[in-house]
Short mmCIF file of C-alpha atoms and ligand atoms in Angstrom, two decimals:
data_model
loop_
_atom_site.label_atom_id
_atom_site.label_comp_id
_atom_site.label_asym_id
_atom_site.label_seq_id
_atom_site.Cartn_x
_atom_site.Cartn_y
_atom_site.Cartn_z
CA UNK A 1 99.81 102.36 100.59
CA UNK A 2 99.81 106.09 100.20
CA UNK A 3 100.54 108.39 102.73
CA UNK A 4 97.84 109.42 104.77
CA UNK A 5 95.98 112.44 104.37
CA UNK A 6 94.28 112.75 108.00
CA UNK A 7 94.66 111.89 111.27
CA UNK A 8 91.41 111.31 113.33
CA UNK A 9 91.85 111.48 117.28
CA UNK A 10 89.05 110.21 119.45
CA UNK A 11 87.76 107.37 121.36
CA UNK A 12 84.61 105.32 122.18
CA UNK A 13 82.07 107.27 123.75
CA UNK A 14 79.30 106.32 126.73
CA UNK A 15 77.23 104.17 124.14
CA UNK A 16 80.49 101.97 122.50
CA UNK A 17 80.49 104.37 119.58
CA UNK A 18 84.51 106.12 118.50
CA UNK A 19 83.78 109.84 117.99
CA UNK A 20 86.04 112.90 117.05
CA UNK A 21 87.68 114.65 114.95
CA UNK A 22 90.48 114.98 112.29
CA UNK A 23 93.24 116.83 111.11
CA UNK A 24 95.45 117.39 108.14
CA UNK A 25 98.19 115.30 108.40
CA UNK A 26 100.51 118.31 108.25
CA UNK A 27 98.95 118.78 111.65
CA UNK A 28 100.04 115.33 113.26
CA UNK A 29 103.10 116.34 115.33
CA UNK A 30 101.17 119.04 116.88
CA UNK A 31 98.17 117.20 117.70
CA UNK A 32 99.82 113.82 118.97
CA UNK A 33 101.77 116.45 121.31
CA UNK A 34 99.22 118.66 122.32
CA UNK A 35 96.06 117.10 121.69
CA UNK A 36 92.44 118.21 120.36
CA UNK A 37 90.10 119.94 121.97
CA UNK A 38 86.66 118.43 122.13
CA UNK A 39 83.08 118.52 123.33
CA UNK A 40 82.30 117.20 127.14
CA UNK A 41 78.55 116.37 125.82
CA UNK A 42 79.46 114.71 123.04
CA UNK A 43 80.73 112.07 125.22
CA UNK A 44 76.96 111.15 126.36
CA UNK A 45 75.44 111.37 122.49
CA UNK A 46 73.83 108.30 121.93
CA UNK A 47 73.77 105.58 118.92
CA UNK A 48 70.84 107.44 117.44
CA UNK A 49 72.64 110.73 118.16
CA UNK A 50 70.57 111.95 120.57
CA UNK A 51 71.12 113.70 123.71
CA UNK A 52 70.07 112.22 127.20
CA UNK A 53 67.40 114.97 128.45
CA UNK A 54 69.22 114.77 131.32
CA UNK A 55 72.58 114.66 130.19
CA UNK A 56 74.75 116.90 132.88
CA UNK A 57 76.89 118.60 130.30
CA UNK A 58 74.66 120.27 128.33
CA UNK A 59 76.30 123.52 125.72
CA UNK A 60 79.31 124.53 128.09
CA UNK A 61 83.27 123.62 128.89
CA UNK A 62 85.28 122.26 126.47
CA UNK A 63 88.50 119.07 127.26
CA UNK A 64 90.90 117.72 125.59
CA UNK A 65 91.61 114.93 123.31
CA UNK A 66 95.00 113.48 124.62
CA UNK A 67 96.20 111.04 122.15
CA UNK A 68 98.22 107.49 122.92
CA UNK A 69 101.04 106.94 120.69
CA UNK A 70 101.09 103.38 121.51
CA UNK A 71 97.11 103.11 120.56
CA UNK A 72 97.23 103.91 116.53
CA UNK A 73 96.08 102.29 113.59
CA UNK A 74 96.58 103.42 109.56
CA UNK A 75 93.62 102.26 108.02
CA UNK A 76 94.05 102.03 104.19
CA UNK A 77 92.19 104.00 101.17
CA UNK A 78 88.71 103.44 100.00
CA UNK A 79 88.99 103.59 96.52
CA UNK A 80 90.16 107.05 95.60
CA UNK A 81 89.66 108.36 98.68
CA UNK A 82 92.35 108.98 101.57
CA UNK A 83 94.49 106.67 103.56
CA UNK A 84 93.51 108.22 107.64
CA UNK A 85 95.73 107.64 110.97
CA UNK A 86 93.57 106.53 114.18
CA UNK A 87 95.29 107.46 117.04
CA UNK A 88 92.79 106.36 120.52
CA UNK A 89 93.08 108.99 123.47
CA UNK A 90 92.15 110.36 127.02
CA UNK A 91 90.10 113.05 127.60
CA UNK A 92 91.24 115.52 129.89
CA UNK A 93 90.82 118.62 130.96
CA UNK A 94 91.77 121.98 129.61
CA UNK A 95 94.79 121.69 132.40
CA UNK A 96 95.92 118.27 131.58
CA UNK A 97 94.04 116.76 134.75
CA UNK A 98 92.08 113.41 134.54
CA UNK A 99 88.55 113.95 133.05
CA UNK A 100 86.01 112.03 135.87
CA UNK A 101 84.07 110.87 132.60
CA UNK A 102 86.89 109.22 130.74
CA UNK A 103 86.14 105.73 130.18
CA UNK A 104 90.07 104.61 129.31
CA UNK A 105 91.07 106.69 132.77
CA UNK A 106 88.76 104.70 134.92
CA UNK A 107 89.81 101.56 133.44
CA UNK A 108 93.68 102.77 134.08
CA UNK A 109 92.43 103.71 137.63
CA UNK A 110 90.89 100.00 137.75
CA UNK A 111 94.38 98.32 136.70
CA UNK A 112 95.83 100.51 139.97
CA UNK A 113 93.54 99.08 142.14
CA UNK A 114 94.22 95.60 141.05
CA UNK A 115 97.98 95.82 140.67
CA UNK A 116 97.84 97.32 144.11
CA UNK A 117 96.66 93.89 145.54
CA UNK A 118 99.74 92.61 143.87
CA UNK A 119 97.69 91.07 141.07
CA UNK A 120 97.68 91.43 137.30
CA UNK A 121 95.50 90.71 134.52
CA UNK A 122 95.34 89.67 130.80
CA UNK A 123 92.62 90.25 129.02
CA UNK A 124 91.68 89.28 125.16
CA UNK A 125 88.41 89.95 123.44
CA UNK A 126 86.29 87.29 121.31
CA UNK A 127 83.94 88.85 118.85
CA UNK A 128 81.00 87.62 116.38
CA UNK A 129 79.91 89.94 113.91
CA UNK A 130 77.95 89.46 110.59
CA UNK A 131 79.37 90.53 107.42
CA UNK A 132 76.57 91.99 104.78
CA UNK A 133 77.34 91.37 100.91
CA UNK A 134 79.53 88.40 101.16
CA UNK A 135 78.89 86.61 97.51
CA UNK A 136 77.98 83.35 99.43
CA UNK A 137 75.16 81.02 98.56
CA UNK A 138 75.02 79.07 101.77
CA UNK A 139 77.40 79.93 104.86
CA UNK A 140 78.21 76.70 106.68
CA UNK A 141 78.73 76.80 109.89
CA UNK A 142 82.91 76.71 111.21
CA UNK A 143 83.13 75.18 107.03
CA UNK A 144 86.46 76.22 104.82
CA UNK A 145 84.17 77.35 102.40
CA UNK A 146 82.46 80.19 104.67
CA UNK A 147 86.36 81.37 105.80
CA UNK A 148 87.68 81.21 102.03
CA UNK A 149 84.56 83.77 101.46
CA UNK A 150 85.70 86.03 103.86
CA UNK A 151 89.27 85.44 103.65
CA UNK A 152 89.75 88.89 101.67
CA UNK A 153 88.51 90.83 104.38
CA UNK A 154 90.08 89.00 107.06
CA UNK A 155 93.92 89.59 105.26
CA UNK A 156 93.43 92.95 104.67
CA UNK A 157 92.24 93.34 108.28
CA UNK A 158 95.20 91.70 109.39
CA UNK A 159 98.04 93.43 107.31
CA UNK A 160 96.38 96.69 109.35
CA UNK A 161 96.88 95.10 112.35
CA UNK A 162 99.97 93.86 111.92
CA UNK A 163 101.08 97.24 110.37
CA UNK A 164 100.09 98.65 113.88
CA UNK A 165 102.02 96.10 115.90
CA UNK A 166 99.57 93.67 116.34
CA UNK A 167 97.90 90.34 115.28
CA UNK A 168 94.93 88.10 115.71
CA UNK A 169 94.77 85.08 117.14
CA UNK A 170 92.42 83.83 115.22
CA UNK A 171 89.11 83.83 112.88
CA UNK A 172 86.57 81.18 111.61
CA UNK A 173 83.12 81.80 109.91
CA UNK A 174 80.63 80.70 112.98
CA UNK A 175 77.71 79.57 113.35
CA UNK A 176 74.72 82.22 112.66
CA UNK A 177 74.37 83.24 108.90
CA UNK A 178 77.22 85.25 107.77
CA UNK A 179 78.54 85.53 111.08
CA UNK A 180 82.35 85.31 111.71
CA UNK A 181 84.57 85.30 114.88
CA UNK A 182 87.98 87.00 115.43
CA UNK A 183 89.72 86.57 118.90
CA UNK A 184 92.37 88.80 120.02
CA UNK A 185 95.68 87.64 121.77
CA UNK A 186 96.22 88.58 125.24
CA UNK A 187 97.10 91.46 126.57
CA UNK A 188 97.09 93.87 129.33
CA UNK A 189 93.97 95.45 130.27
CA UNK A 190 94.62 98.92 128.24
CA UNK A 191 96.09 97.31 125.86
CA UNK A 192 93.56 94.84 125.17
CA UNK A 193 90.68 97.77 125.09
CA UNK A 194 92.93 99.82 123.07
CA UNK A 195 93.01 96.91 120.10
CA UNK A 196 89.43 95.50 120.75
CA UNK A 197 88.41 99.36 119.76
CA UNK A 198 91.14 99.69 116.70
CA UNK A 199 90.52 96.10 115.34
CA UNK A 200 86.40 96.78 115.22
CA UNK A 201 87.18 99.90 113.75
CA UNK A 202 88.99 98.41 111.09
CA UNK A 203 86.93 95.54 110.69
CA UNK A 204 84.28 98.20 110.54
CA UNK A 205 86.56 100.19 107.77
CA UNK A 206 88.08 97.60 105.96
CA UNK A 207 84.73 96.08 105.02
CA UNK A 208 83.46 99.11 103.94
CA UNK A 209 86.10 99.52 101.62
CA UNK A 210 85.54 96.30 99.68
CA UNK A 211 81.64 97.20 99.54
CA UNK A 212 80.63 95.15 102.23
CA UNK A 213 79.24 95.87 105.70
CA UNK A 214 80.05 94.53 109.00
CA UNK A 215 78.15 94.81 111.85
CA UNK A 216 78.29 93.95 115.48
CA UNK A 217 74.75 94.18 116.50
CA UNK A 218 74.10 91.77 119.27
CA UNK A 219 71.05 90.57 118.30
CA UNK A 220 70.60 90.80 114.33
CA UNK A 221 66.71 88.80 114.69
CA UNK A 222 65.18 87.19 117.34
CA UNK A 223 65.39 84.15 115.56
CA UNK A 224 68.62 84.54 114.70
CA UNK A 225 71.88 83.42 117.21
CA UNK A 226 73.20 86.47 118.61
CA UNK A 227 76.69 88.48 117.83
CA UNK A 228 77.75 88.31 121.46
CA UNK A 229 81.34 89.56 122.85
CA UNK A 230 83.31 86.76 125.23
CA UNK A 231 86.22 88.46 127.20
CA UNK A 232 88.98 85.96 128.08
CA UNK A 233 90.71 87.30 131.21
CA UNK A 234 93.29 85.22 133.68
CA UNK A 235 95.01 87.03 136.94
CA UNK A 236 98.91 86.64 137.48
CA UNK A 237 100.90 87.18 140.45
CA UNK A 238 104.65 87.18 140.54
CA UNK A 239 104.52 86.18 136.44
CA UNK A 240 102.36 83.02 137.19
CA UNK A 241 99.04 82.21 135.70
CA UNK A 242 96.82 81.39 139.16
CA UNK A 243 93.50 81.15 137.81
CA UNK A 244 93.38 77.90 137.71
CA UNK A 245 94.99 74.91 140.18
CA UNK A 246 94.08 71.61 138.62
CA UNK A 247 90.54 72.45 136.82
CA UNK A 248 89.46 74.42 139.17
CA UNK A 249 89.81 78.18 140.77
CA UNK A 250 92.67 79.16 143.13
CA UNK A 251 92.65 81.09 146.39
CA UNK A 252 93.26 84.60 143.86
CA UNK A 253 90.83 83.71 141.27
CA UNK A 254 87.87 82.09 143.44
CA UNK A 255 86.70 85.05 145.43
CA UNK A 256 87.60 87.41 142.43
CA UNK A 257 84.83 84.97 140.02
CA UNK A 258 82.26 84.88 143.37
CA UNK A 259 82.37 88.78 143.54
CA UNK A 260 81.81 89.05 139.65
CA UNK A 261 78.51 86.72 140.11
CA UNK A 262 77.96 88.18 143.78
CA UNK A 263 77.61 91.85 141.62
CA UNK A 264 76.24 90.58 138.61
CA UNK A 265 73.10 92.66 138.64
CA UNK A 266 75.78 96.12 138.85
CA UNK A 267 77.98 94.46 136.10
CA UNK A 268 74.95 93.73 133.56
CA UNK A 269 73.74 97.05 132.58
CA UNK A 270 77.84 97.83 132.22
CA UNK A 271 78.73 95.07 130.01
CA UNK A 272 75.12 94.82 128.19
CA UNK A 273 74.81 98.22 126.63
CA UNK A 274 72.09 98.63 124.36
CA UNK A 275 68.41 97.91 124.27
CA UNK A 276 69.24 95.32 121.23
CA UNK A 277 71.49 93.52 123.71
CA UNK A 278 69.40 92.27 126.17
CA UNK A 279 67.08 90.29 123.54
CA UNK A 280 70.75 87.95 123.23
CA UNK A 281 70.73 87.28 126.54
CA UNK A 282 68.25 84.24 126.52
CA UNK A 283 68.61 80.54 127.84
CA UNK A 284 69.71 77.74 126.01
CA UNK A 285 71.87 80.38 123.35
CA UNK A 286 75.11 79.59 124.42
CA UNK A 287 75.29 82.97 125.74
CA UNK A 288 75.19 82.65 129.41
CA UNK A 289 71.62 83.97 130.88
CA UNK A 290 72.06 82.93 134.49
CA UNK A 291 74.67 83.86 136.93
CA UNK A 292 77.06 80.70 137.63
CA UNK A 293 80.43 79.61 136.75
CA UNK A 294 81.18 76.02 135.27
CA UNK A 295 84.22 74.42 133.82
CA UNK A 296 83.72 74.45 130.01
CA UNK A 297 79.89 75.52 130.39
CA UNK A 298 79.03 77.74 127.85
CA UNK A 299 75.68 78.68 129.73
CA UNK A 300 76.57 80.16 133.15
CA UNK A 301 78.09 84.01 133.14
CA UNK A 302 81.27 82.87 133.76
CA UNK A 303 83.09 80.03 131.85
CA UNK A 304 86.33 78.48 133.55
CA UNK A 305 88.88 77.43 130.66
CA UNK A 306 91.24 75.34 132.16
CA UNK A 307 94.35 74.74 129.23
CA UNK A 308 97.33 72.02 128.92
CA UNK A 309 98.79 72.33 132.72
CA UNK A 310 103.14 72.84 132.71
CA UNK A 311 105.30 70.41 133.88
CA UNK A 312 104.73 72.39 137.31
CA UNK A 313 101.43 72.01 137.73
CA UNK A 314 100.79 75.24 136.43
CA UNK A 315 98.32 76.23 134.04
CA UNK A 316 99.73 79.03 131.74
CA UNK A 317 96.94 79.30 129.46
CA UNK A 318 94.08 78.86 131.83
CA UNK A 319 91.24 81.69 131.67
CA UNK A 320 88.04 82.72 132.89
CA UNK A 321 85.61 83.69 129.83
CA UNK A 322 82.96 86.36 130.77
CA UNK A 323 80.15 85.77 128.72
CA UNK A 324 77.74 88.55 128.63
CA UNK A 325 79.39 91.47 126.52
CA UNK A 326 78.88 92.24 123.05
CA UNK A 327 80.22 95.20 120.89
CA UNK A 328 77.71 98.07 121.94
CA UNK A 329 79.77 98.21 125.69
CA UNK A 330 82.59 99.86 125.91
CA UNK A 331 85.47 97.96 126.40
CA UNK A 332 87.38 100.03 128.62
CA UNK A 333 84.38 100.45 131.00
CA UNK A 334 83.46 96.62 130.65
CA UNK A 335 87.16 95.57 131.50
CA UNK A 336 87.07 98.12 134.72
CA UNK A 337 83.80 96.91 136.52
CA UNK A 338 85.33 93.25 135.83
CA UNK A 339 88.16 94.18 137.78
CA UNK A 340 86.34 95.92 140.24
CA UNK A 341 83.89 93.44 140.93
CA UNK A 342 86.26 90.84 141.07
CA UNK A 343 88.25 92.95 143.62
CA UNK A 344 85.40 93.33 145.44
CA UNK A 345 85.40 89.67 145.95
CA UNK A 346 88.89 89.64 147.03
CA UNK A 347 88.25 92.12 150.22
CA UNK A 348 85.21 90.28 151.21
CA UNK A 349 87.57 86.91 150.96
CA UNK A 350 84.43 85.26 149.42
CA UNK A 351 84.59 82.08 149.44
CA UNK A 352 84.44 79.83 145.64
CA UNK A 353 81.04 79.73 143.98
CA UNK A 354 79.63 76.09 143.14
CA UNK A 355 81.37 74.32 139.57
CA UNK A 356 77.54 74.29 137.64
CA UNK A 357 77.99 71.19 135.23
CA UNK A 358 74.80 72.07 133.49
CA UNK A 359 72.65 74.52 131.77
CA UNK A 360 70.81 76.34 134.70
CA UNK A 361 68.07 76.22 132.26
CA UNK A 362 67.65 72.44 132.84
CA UNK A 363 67.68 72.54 136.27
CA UNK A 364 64.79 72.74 138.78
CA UNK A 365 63.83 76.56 140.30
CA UNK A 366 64.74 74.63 144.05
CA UNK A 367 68.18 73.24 142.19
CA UNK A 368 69.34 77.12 140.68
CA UNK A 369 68.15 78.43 144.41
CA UNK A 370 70.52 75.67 145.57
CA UNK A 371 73.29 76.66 143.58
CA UNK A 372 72.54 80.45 143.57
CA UNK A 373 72.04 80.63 139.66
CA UNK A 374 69.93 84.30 139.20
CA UNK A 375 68.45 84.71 135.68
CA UNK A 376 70.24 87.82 134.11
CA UNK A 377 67.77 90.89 133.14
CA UNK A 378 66.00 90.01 130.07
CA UNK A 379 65.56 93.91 129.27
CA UNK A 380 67.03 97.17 129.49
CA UNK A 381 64.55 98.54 131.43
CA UNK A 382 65.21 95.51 133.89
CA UNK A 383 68.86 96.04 134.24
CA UNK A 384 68.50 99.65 135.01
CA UNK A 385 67.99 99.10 138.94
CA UNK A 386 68.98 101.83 141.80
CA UNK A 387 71.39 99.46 142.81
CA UNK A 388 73.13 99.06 139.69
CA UNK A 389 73.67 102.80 139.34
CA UNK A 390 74.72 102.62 142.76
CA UNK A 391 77.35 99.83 141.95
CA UNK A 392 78.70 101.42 138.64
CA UNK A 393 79.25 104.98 141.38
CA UNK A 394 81.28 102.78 143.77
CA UNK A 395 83.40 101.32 140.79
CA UNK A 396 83.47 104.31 137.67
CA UNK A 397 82.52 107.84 140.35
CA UNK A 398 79.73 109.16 140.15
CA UNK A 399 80.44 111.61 137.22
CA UNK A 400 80.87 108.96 135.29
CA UNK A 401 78.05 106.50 136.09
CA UNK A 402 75.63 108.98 136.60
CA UNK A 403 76.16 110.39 132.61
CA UNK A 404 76.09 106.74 131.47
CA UNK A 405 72.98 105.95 133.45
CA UNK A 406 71.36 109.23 131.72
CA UNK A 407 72.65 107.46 128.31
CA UNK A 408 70.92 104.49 129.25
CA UNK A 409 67.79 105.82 130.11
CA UNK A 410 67.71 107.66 127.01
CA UNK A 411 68.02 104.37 124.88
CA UNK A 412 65.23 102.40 127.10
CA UNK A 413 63.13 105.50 126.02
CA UNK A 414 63.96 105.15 122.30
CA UNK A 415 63.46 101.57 122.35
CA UNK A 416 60.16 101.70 124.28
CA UNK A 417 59.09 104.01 121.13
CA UNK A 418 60.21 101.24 118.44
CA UNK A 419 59.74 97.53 117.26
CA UNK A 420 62.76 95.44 118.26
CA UNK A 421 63.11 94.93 114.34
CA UNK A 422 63.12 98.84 113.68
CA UNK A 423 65.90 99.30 116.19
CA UNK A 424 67.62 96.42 115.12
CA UNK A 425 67.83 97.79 111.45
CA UNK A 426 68.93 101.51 112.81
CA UNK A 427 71.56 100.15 114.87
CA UNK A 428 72.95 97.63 112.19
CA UNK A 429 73.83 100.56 110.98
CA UNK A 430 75.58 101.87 113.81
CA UNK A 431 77.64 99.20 115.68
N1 LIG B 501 76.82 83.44 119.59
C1 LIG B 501 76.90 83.18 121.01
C2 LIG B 501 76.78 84.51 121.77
O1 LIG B 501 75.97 85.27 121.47
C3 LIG B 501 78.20 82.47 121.39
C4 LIG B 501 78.46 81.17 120.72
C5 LIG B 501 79.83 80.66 121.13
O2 LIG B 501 79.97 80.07 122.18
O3 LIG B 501 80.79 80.94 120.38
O4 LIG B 501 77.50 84.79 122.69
MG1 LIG B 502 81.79 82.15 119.14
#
């Protein structure tokens, strides 16, 4: 590879989209050490680059890019053109203090809270995305045939990765038409949010460079399966795995998955970000379009993934998959309200939801009433509820979740002005 000619500092914005700016490479020890300085609106500039009417920034102030040496990826040439550095970063303020609308500092803030409680997490994203211009007749679903098509794309991807101290755990070609899954390896929180943002960026890059497009749009047609986001996440105390005992949920991990589906209707518009989104979130998808937890059950919000249990009884590789994400949130804001909610659940000692062995969808109204099973909001216009915004101040500050709620607005009022298929097309494009 040649040496790089820029280095590009930024991070994902309020709307799941990496913006900022770049600098000769001569310029990268100054910059990793002292930053860039950057825009406080841009933060709240939406995926058709608008600004919310009532975004609080507006032309004034100016913060700082802080970069993360540990968050970097070199993503290779396009052709003739230049080899570029990613480096992911805070933003802060002109004096080096936290910025209240930094995404990665709440989540940090979020990781205090739970380590605090003397709990940790790990945390590894799962994403589908469809690749455009793949020279493939028929894609067969999970077939040899689909992955050998994509294979290109998925080495190169990984060589970047692995150049930046990191690999998959894994990729198939799934089940929607040219649509492909990659799943990350667990992490730490930050760390996990740090490579779910540099691997979709080089997805993203990497399949641009080979003439072909990627995209992460959650819902590509409304007949078509969606591109959704699972995040695998298990909680540790004192270097053991106790989310699961057996097949079930432990004395940690039960109240911590009741106050998840206790708050789902403050963790939806979170975790579902765009208009586009919401059209994925339907029953009988696989997706998860009811609140619920169930071992194995690909329906409810929350699947419980019991693994091989150690000679101990322990179950090392047990997690708890939360369903309903895809790649417009942003994953340092998704992974915070988890771990708020969930330690929400913890100081209310809430006691374990109900296992759901089937797809709320097949069961009676009277039966999901039984079993608490609330259908998730079917639009963005449904998930943007008083008490949501009121949940996402208790969890991000209100600086934060009141500039996101103004983002959100803004993209229910673009998508009340378009078809679902115009809007799906523009942001195609986008994500
Ligand atoms: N494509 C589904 C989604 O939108 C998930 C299918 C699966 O379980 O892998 O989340
Ligand atoms: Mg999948």
């Amino acid at each position: 590879m040649t040496d790089p000619a820029f280095l590009f500092l930024g991070n994902q914005d309020l709307s799941g989209i990496l913006r900022g700016r770049s600098v000769p490479h001569a310029r990268m020890s100054e910059a990793m050490a002292g930053g860039l300085p950057w825009v406080p609106a841009n933060i709240t500039i939406g995926a058709l680059d608008t600004l919310p009417p009532d975004n609080p920034f507006g032309p004034m102030g100016e913060i700082r890019f802080a970069p993360d040496p540990e968050a970097m990826v070199r993503l290779g040439s396009h052709g003739d053109g230049p080899v570029f550095d990613l480096a992911l970063c805070d933003h802060l303020t002109m004096d080096c203090a936290p910025w209240p609308w930094c995404p990665r500092l709440a989540l940090k803030d979020a990781v205090a809270a739970l380590t605090a409680q003397g709990l940790t997490m790990r945390a590894a994203f799962e994403h589908e995305f469809t690749v455009h211009g793949l020279d493939q007749p028929v894609h067969v679903a999970f077939s040899l045939s689909a992955g050998r098509v994509v294979a290109p794309l998925a080495d190169r991807v990984l060589a970047t990765l692995d150049a930046a101290g990191f690999t998959l755990e894994q990729f198939q070609a799934e089940y929607g038409a040219s649509q492909f899954e990659i799943s990350a390896v667990p992490a730490d929180p930050l760390t996990a949010a740090d490579r779910c943002v540099l691997t979709l960026e080089t997805i993203r890059d990497t399949a641009r460079g080979m003439g072909l497009r990627a995209s992460f749009l959650p819902k590509p047609a409304l007949d078509r399966v969606g591109n959704g986001v699972h995040v695998h996440f298990s909680l540790w105390r004192g270097g053991r795995n106790v989310t699961c005992e057996g097949d079930w949920l432990t004395a940690d991990s039960a109240p911590f998955a009741a106050g998840l589906l206790d708050e789902a209707e403050g963790l939806i518009p979170l975790t579902v970000l765009s208009a586009n989104s919401y059209a994925r979130l339907r029953p009988h998808s696989w997706v998860g379009a009811f609140t619920g937890i169930g071992v194995r059950n690909r329906e409810t919000m929350l699947r419980l993934v019991p693994r091989a249990r150690a000679a101990d009884g322990s179950n090392p590789g047990a997690s708890i998959e939360y369903r309903v994400t895809d790649a417009t949130a942003n994953p340092y804001l998704v992974l915070a309200a988890i771990i708020r909610a969930g330690l929400g659940g913890i100081a209310a000692g809430k006691p374990a939801p109900p296992d759901v062995a089937q797809d709320p969808a097949d069961l009676s109204e009277a039966e999901r009433a039984r079993l608490n099973l609330r259908p998730l909001p079917q639009s963005i216009g449904a998930a943007l509820t008083p008490l949501a915004e009121d949940r996402a101040r208790a969890w991000l500050g209100a600086p934060l979740a009141g500039a996101y709620f103004s983002c959100r607005r803004n993209d229910a009022r673009h998508a009340a002005e378009m078809s679902f298929e115009d809007l799906a097309a523009r942001l195609s494009l986008v994500y």
